[in-house]
Short mmCIF file of C-alpha atoms in Angstrom, two decimals:
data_model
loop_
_atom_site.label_atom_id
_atom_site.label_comp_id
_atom_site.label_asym_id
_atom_site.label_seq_id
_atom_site.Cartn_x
_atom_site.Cartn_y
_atom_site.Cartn_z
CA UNK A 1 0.00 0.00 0.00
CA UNK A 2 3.02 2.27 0.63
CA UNK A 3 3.16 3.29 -2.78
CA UNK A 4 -0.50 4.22 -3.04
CA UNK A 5 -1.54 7.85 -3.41
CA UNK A 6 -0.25 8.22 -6.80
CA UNK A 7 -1.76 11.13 -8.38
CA UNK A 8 0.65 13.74 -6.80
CA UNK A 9 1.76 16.73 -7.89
CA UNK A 10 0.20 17.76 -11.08
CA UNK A 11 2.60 18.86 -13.90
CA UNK A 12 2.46 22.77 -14.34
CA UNK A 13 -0.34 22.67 -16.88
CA UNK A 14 0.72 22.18 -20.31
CA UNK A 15 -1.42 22.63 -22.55
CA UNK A 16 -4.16 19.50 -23.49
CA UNK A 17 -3.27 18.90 -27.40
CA UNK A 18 0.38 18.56 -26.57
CA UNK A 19 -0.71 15.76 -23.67
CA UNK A 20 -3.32 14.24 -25.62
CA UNK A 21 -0.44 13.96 -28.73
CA UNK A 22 2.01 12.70 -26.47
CA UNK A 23 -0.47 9.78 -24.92
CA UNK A 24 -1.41 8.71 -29.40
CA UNK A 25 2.36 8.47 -29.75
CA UNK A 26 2.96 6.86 -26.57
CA UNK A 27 -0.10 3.85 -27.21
CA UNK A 28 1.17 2.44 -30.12
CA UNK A 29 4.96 2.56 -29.24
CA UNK A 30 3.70 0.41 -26.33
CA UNK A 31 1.83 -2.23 -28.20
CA UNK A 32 4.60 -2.56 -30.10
CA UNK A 33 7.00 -2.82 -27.62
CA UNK A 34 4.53 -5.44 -25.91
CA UNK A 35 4.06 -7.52 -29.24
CA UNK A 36 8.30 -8.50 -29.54
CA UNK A 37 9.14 -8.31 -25.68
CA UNK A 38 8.78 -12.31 -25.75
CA UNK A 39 10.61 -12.67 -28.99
CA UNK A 40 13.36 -10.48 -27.99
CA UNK A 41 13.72 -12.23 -24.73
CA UNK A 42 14.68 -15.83 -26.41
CA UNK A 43 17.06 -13.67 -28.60
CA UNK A 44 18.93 -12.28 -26.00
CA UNK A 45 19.11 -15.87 -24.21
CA UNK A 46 19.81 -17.65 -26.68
CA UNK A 47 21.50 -16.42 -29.37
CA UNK A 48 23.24 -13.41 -27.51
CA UNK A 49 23.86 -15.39 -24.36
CA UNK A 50 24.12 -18.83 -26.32
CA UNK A 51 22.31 -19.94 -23.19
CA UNK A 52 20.51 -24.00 -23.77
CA UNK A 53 17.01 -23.66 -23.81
CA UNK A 54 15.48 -25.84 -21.77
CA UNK A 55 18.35 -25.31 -19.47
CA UNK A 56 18.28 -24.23 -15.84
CA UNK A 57 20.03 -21.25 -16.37
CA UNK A 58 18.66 -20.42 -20.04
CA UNK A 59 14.84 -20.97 -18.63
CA UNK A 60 15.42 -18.65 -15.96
CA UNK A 61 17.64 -15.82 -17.88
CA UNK A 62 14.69 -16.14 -20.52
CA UNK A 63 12.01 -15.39 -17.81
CA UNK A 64 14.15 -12.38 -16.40
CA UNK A 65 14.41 -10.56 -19.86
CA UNK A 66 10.92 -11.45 -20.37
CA UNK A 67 9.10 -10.68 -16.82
CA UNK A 68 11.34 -7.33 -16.13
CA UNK A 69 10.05 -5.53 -19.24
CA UNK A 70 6.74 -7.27 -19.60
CA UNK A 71 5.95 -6.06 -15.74
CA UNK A 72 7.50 -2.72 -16.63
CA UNK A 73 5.23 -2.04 -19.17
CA UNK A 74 1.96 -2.96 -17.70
CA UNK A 75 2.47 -1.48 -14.84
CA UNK A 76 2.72 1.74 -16.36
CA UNK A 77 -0.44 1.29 -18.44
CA UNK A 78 -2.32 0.07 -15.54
CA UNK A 79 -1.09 2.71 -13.22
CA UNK A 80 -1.69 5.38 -15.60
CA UNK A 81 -5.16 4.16 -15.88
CA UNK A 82 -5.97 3.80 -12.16
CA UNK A 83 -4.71 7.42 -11.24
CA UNK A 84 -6.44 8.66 -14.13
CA UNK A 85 -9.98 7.25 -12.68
CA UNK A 86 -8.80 8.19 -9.10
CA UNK A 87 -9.53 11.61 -9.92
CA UNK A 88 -12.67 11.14 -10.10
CA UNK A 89 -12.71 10.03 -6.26
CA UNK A 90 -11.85 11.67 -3.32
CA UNK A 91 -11.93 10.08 0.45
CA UNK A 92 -14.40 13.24 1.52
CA UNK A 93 -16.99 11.82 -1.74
CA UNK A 94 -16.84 8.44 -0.30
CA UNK A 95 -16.98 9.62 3.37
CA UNK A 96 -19.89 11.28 2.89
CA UNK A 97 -21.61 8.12 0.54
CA UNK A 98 -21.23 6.01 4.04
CA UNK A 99 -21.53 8.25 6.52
CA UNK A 100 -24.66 6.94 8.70
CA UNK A 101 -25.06 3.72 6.69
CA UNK A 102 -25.98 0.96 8.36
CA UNK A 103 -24.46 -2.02 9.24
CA UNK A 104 -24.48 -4.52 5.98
CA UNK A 105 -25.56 -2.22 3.04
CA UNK A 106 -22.73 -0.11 4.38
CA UNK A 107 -19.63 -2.93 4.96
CA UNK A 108 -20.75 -3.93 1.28
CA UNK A 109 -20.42 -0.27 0.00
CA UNK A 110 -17.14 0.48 2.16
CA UNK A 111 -15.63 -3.14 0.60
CA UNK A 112 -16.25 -1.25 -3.09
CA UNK A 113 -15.23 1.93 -2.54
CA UNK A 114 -11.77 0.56 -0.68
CA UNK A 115 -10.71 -1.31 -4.56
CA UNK A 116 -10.54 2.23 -5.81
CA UNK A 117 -10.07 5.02 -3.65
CA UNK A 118 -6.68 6.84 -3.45
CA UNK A 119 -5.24 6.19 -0.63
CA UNK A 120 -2.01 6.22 1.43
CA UNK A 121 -1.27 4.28 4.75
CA UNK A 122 0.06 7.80 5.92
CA UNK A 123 -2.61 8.85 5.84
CA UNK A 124 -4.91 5.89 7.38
CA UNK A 125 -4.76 7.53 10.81
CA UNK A 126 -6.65 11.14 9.69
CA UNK A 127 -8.96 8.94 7.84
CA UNK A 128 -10.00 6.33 10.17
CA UNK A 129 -10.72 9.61 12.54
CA UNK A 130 -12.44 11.22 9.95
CA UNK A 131 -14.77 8.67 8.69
CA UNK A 132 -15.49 7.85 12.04
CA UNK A 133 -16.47 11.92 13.18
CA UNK A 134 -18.49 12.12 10.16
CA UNK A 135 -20.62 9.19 11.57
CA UNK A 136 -19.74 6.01 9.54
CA UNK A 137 -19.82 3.18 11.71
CA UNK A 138 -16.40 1.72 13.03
CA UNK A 139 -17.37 -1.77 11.30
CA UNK A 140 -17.82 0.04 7.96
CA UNK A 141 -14.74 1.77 8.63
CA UNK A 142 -13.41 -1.11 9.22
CA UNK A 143 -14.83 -2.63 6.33
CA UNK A 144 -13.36 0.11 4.13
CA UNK A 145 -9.93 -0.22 6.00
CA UNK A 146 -9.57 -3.80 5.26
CA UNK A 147 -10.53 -3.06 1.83
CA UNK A 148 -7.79 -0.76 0.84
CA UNK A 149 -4.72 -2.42 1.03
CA UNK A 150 -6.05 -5.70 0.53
CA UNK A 151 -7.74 -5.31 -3.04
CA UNK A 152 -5.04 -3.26 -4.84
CA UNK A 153 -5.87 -1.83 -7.84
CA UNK A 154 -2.86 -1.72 -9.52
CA UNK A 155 -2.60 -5.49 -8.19
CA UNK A 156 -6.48 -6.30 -9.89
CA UNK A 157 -5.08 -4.96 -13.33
CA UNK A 158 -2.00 -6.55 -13.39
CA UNK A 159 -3.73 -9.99 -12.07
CA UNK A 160 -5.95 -8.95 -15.28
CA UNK A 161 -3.55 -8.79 -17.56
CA UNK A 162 -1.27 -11.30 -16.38
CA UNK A 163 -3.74 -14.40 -15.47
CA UNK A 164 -6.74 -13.01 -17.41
CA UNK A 165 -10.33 -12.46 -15.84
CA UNK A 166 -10.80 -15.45 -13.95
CA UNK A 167 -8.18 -15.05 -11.68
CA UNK A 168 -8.74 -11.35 -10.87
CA UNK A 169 -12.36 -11.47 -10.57
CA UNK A 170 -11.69 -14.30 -7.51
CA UNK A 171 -8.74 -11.92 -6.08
CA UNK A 172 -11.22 -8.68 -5.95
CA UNK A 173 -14.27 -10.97 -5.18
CA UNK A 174 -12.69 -13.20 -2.40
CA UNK A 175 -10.93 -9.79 -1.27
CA UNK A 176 -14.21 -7.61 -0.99
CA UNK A 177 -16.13 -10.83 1.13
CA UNK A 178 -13.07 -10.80 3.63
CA UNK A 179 -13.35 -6.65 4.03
CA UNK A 180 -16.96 -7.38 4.17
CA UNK A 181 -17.24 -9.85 6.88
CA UNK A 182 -14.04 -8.49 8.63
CA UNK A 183 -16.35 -5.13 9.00
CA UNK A 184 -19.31 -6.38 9.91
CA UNK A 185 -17.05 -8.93 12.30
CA UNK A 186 -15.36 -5.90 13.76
CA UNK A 187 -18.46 -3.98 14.14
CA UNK A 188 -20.16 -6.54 16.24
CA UNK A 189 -17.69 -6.34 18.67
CA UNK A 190 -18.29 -2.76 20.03
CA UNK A 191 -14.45 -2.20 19.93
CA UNK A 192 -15.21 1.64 20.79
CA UNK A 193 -13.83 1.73 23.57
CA UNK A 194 -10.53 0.30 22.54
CA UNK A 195 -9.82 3.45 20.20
CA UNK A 196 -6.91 5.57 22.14
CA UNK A 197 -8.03 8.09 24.74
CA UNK A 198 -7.11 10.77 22.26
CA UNK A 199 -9.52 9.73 19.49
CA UNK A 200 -12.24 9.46 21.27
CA UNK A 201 -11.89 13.03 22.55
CA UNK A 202 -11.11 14.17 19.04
CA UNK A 203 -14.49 12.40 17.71
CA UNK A 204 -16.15 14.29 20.43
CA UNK A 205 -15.37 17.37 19.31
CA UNK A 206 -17.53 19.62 16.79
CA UNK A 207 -16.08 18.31 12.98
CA UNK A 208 -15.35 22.07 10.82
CA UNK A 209 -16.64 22.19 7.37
CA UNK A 210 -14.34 20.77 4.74
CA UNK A 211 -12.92 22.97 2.12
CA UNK A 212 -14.34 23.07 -0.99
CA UNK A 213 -13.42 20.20 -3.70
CA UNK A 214 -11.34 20.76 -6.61
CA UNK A 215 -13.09 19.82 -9.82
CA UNK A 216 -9.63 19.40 -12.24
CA UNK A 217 -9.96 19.77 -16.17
CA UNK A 218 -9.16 17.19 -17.90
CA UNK A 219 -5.51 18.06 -18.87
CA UNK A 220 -4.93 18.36 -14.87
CA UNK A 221 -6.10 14.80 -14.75
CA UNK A 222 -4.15 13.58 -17.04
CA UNK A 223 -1.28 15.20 -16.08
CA UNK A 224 -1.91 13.71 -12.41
CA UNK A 225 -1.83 9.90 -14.08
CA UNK A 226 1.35 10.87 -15.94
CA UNK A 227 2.88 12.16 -12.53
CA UNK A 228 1.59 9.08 -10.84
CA UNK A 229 3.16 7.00 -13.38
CA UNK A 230 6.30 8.86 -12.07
CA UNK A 231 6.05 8.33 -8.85
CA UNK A 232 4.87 4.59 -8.80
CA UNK A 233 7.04 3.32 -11.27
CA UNK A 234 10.20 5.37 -10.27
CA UNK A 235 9.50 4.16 -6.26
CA UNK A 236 8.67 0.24 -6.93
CA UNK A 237 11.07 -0.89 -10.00
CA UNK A 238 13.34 -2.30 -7.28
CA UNK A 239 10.81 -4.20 -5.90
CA UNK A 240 10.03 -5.46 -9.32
CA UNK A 241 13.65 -6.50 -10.14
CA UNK A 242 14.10 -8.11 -6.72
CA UNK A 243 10.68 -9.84 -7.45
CA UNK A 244 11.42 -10.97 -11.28
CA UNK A 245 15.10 -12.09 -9.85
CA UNK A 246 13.06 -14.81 -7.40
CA UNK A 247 10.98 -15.30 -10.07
CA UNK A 248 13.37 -16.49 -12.33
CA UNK A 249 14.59 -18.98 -10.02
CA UNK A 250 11.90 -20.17 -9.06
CA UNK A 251 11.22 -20.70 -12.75
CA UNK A 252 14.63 -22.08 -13.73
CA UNK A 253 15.64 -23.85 -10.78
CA UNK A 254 13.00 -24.73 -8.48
CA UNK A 255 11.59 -28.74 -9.61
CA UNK A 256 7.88 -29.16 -9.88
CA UNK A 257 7.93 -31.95 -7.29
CA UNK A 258 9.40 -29.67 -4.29
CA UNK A 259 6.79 -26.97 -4.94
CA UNK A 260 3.84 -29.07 -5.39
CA UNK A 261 4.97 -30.40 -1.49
CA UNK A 262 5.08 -26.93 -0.23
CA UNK A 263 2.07 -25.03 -1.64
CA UNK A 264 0.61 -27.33 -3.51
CA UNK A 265 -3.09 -28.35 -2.78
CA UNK A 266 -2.66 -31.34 -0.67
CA UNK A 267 -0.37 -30.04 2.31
CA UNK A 268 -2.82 -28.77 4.81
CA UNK A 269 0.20 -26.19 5.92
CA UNK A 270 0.78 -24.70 2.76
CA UNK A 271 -1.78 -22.22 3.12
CA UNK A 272 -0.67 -20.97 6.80
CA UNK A 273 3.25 -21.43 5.22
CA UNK A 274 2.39 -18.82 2.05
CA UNK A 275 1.15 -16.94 4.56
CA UNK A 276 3.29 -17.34 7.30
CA UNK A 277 6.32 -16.24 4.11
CA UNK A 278 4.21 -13.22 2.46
CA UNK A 279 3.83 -11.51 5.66
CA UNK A 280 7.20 -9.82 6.37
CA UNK A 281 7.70 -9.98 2.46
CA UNK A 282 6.75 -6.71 2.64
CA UNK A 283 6.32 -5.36 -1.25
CA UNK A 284 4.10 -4.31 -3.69
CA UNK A 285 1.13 -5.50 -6.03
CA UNK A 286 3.78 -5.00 -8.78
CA UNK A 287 6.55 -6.69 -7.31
CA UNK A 288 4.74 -9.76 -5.99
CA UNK A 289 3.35 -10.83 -9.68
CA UNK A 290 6.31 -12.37 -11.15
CA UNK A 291 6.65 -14.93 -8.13
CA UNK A 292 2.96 -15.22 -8.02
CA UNK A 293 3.00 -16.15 -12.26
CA UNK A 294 6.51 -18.77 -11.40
CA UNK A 295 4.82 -20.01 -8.77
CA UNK A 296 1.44 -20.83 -10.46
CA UNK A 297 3.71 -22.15 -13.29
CA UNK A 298 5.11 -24.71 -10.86
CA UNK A 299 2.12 -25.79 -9.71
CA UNK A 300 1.46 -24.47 -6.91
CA UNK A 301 -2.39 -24.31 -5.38
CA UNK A 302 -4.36 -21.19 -6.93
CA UNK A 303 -5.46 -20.81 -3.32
CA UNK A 304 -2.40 -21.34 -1.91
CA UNK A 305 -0.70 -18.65 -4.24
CA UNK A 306 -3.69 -16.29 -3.20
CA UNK A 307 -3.37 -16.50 0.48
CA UNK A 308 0.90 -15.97 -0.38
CA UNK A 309 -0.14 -12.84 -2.43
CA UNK A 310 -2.74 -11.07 -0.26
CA UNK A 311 -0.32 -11.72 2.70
CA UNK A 312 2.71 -9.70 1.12
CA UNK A 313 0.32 -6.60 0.00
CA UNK A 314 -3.07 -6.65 2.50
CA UNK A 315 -1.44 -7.82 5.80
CA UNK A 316 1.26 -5.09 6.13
CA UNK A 317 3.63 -4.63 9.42
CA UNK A 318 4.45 -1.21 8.81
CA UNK A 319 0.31 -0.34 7.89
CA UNK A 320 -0.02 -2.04 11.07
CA UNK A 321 2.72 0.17 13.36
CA UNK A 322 0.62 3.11 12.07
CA UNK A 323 -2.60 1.80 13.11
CA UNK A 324 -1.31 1.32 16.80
CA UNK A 325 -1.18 5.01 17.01
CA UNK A 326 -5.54 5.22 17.02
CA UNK A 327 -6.35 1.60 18.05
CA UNK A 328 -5.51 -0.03 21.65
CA UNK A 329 -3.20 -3.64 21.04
CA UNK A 330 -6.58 -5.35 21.85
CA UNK A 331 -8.21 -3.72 18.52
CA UNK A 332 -5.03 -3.68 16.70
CA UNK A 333 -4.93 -8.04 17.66
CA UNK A 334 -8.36 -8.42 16.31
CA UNK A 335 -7.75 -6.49 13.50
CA UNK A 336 -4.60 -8.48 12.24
CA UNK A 337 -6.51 -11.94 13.19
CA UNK A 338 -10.09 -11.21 11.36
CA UNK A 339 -7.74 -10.21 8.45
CA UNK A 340 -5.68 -12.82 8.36
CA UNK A 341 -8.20 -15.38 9.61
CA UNK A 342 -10.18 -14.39 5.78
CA UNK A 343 -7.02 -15.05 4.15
CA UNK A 344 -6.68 -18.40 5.67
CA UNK A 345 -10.18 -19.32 4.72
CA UNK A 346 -9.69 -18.30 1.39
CA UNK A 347 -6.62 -20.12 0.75
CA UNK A 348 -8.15 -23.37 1.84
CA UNK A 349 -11.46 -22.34 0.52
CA UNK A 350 -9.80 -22.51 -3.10
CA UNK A 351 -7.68 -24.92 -2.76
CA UNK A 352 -10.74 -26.77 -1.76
CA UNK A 353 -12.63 -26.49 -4.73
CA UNK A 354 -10.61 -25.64 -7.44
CA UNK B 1 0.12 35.23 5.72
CA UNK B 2 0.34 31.63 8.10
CA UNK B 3 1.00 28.75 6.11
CA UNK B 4 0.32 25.32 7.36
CA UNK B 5 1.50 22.08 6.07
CA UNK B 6 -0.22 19.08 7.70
CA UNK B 7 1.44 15.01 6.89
CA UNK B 8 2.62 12.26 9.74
CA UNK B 9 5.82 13.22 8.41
CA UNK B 10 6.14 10.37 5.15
CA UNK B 11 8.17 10.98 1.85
CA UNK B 12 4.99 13.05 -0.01
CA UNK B 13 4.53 15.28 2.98
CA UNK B 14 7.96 16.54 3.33
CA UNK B 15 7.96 17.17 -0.32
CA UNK B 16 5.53 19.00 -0.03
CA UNK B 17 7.08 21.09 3.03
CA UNK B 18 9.60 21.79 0.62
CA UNK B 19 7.94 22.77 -2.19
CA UNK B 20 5.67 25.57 0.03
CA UNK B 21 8.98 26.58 1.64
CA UNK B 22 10.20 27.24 -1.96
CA UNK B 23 7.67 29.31 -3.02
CA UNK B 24 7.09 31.07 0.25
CA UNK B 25 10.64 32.32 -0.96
CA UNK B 26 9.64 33.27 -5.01
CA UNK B 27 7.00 34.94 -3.21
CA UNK B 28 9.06 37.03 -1.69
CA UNK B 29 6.66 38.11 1.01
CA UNK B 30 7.13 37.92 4.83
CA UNK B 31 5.38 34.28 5.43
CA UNK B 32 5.56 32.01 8.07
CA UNK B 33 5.35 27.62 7.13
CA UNK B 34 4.37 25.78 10.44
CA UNK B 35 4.61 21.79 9.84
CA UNK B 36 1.72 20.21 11.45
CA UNK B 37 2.34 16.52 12.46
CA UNK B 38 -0.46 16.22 15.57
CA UNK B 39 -2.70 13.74 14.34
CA UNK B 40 -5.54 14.77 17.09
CA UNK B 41 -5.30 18.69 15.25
CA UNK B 42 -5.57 17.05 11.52
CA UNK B 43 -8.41 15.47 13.21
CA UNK B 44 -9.65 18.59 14.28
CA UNK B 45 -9.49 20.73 11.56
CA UNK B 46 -11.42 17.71 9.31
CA UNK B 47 -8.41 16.17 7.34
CA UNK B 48 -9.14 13.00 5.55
CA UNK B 49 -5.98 12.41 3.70
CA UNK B 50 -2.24 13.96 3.98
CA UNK B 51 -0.33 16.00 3.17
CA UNK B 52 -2.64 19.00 3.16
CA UNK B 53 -2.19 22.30 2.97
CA UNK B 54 -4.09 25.25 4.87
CA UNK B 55 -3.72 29.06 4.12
CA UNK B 56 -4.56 31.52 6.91
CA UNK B 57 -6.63 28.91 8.39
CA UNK B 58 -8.43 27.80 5.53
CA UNK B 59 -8.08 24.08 4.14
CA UNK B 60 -6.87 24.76 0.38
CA UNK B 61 -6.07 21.17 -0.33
CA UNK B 62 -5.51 17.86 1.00
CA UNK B 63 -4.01 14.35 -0.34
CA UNK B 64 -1.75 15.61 -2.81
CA UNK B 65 1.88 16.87 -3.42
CA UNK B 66 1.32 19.90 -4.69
CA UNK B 67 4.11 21.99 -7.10
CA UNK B 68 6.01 25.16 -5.84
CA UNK B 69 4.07 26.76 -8.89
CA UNK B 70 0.79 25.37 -7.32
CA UNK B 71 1.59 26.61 -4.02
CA UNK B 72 2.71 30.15 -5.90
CA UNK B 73 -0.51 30.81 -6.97
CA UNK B 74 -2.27 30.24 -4.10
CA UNK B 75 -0.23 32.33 -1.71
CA UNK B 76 -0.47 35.32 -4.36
CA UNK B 77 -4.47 35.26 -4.78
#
């Protein structure tokens, strides 16, 4: 989630035909670029490399040249996309859709709106106080809390692109059920009085009016995606390179056999293991993919490689550390074990049936 | 004029305590930047997302990093 709230700093308006130019050029260099990455890949690792295919090392050299721009690529599409639609959306709009929901109609609602607001875990603590003042319930809060990090956007696209429809429909879908009954879990519980001292003096105080909402032209959106792409792609690529790196040896190197006996379907501990790993793997939706696609190419469990996946982005330690500062360690505990309790169930829940 | 800059104190929000600090000096006027990091007064004043920026006590924007040329304009209006 730490690389959320893309959409910063707008580029000093320039004007729209030179943006909108710049974007018809751009589309079909990136198609193009797309079309010959996977050629270009076998060229470079075997014919420039003179790598064996089929090989350990030529398999795995293959995947890196392959995964590293391949990733690149769509991430910047899908990125550009997302902050372009985030405009549209502001945390105030989607306070103000749940404030005084109830219970159920609300949780459902808060589960959407979490896919696709912009958000930043800095900035979890103002909005868990705010949502809260402005009346929404703290299970739809919760709801909406759980929802963020754990169905990323950027993560549904590339899922999308990657593993096609199927897979990223059950990632959003089994993601939204857990934020959903997480909330309405949460909400149950009257933790209210396990908020800090301070937050529950600051929601007792009169809210003040917000300030007006900016509506941006168009070439101020756009020029928002472009500086998201910025930001996102020049922050993660590390992450993406460590991430293709395992990849790629997990592709090359890794036999079938010793994966199938660590996530695969059968082991009743592989879903609490890809858990138990994806937890302090803290990284990105971006980074993640290319172990998630050598994983599933090894044969591990769909559900297994879910549970691994939503670990490493929705169950976050350092999300987490700033939670502590508005929630006592008894809401903070249940917090972490609804969450991760949904996870669990979904791994096994897929592994189950699939 | 009193400037306020309000973020937990992550990456975007000290960006953006440097870009108002820049243009607080293109300005060239006599303005004072106060860096707000109390959650309880972001709270207070109705914050949902950081950084944010207020001008003379007024909320100008929140949940976004925004340029010293941004930041320019609004100190001169």
């Amino acid at each position: 989630m730490s690389e959320c709230c893309g959409g910063a700093r707008p580029e000093p308006a320039p004007s729209f035909l030179r943006r909108g130019g710049w974007i018809l050029l751009a589309l079909p260099a990136w198609i193009l670029l797309y079309a010959v990455i996977h050629r270009l890949s076998e060229v470079i690792a075997f014919s420039l490399l003179g790598l064996a295919p089929r090989s350990h090392l030529g398999e795995a050299v293959a995947f890196f040249f392959y995964d590293t721009p391949k990733v690149l690529l769509l991430l910047t599409l899908i990125v550009f996309i997302v902050t372009f639609l985030q405009t549209f959306i502001s945390p105030g709009r989607v306070r103000d859709a749940l404030s005084r929901r109830n219970p159920g109609l609300g949780n459902a609602m808060a589960s959407l709106f979490g896919i696709v607001t912009p958000f930043c875990s800095c900035s979890a603590v103002p909005l868990f106080i705010g949502f809260l003042k402005a009346g929404v319930p703290l299970g739809v809060t919760f709801s909406f809390l759980v929802a963020a990090p754990m169905v990323n956007e950027v993560a549904l696209g590339m899922l999308f692109a990657m593993f096609g429809w199927k897979i990223a429909l059950l990632y959003a879908g089994t993601g939204v059920a857990i934020a959903f009954f997480a909330g309405l879990v949460l909400g149950r519980m009257n933790m209210e009085r396990h908020l800090e001292g301070w937050v529950q003096e600051a929601l007792k105080a009169p809210a003040l009016a917000d300030a007006g909402e900016e509506r941006p032209s168009l070439a101020a959106r756009i020029g928002q995606a472009v500086q998201g792409v910025k930001d996102i792609v020049g922050k993660v690529w590390l992450y993406i390179l460590v991430g293709i790196l395992v990849g790629a040896f997990i592709h090359g190197f890794v036999p079938e056999a010793f994966m199938a006996s660590l996530l695969g379907r059968k082991s009743w501990y592989s879903v609490p293991l890809a858990v138990a790993i994806g937890v302090p793997l803290y990284s990105n939706a971006a980074g993640v993919m290319p172990i998630v696609e050598a994983l599933l190419g090894k044969g591990a469990a769909l559900g297994s490689t879910l549970a691994f996946m939503m670990a490493v982005i929705g169950l976050s330690l350092p999300e987490t550390v700033i939670l502590r500062r508005v929630m006592r360690p008894r809401l903070i505990g249940a917090f972490v074990g609804v969450v991760a309790a949904g996870i669990l169930l979904v791994g096994y829940l897929f592994n189950a049936i699939l | 004029m009193l400037i306020e800059v309000f973020g937990p104190g992550c990456a975007k929000c000290e960006t953006l305590l440097k870009n108002t600090k820049a243009a607080v000096e293109r300005s060239g006027g006599d303005h004072a930047v106060v860096k707000v990091s109390d959650y309880a007064v972001m709270a207070a004043r109705g914050i949902l997302s950081t950084p944010a920026l207020a001008i003379d006590g007024q909320l100008k924007f929140q949940g976004k990093v925004a340029s010293s040329n941004e930041i320019l304009d609004l100190i001169k209006v």
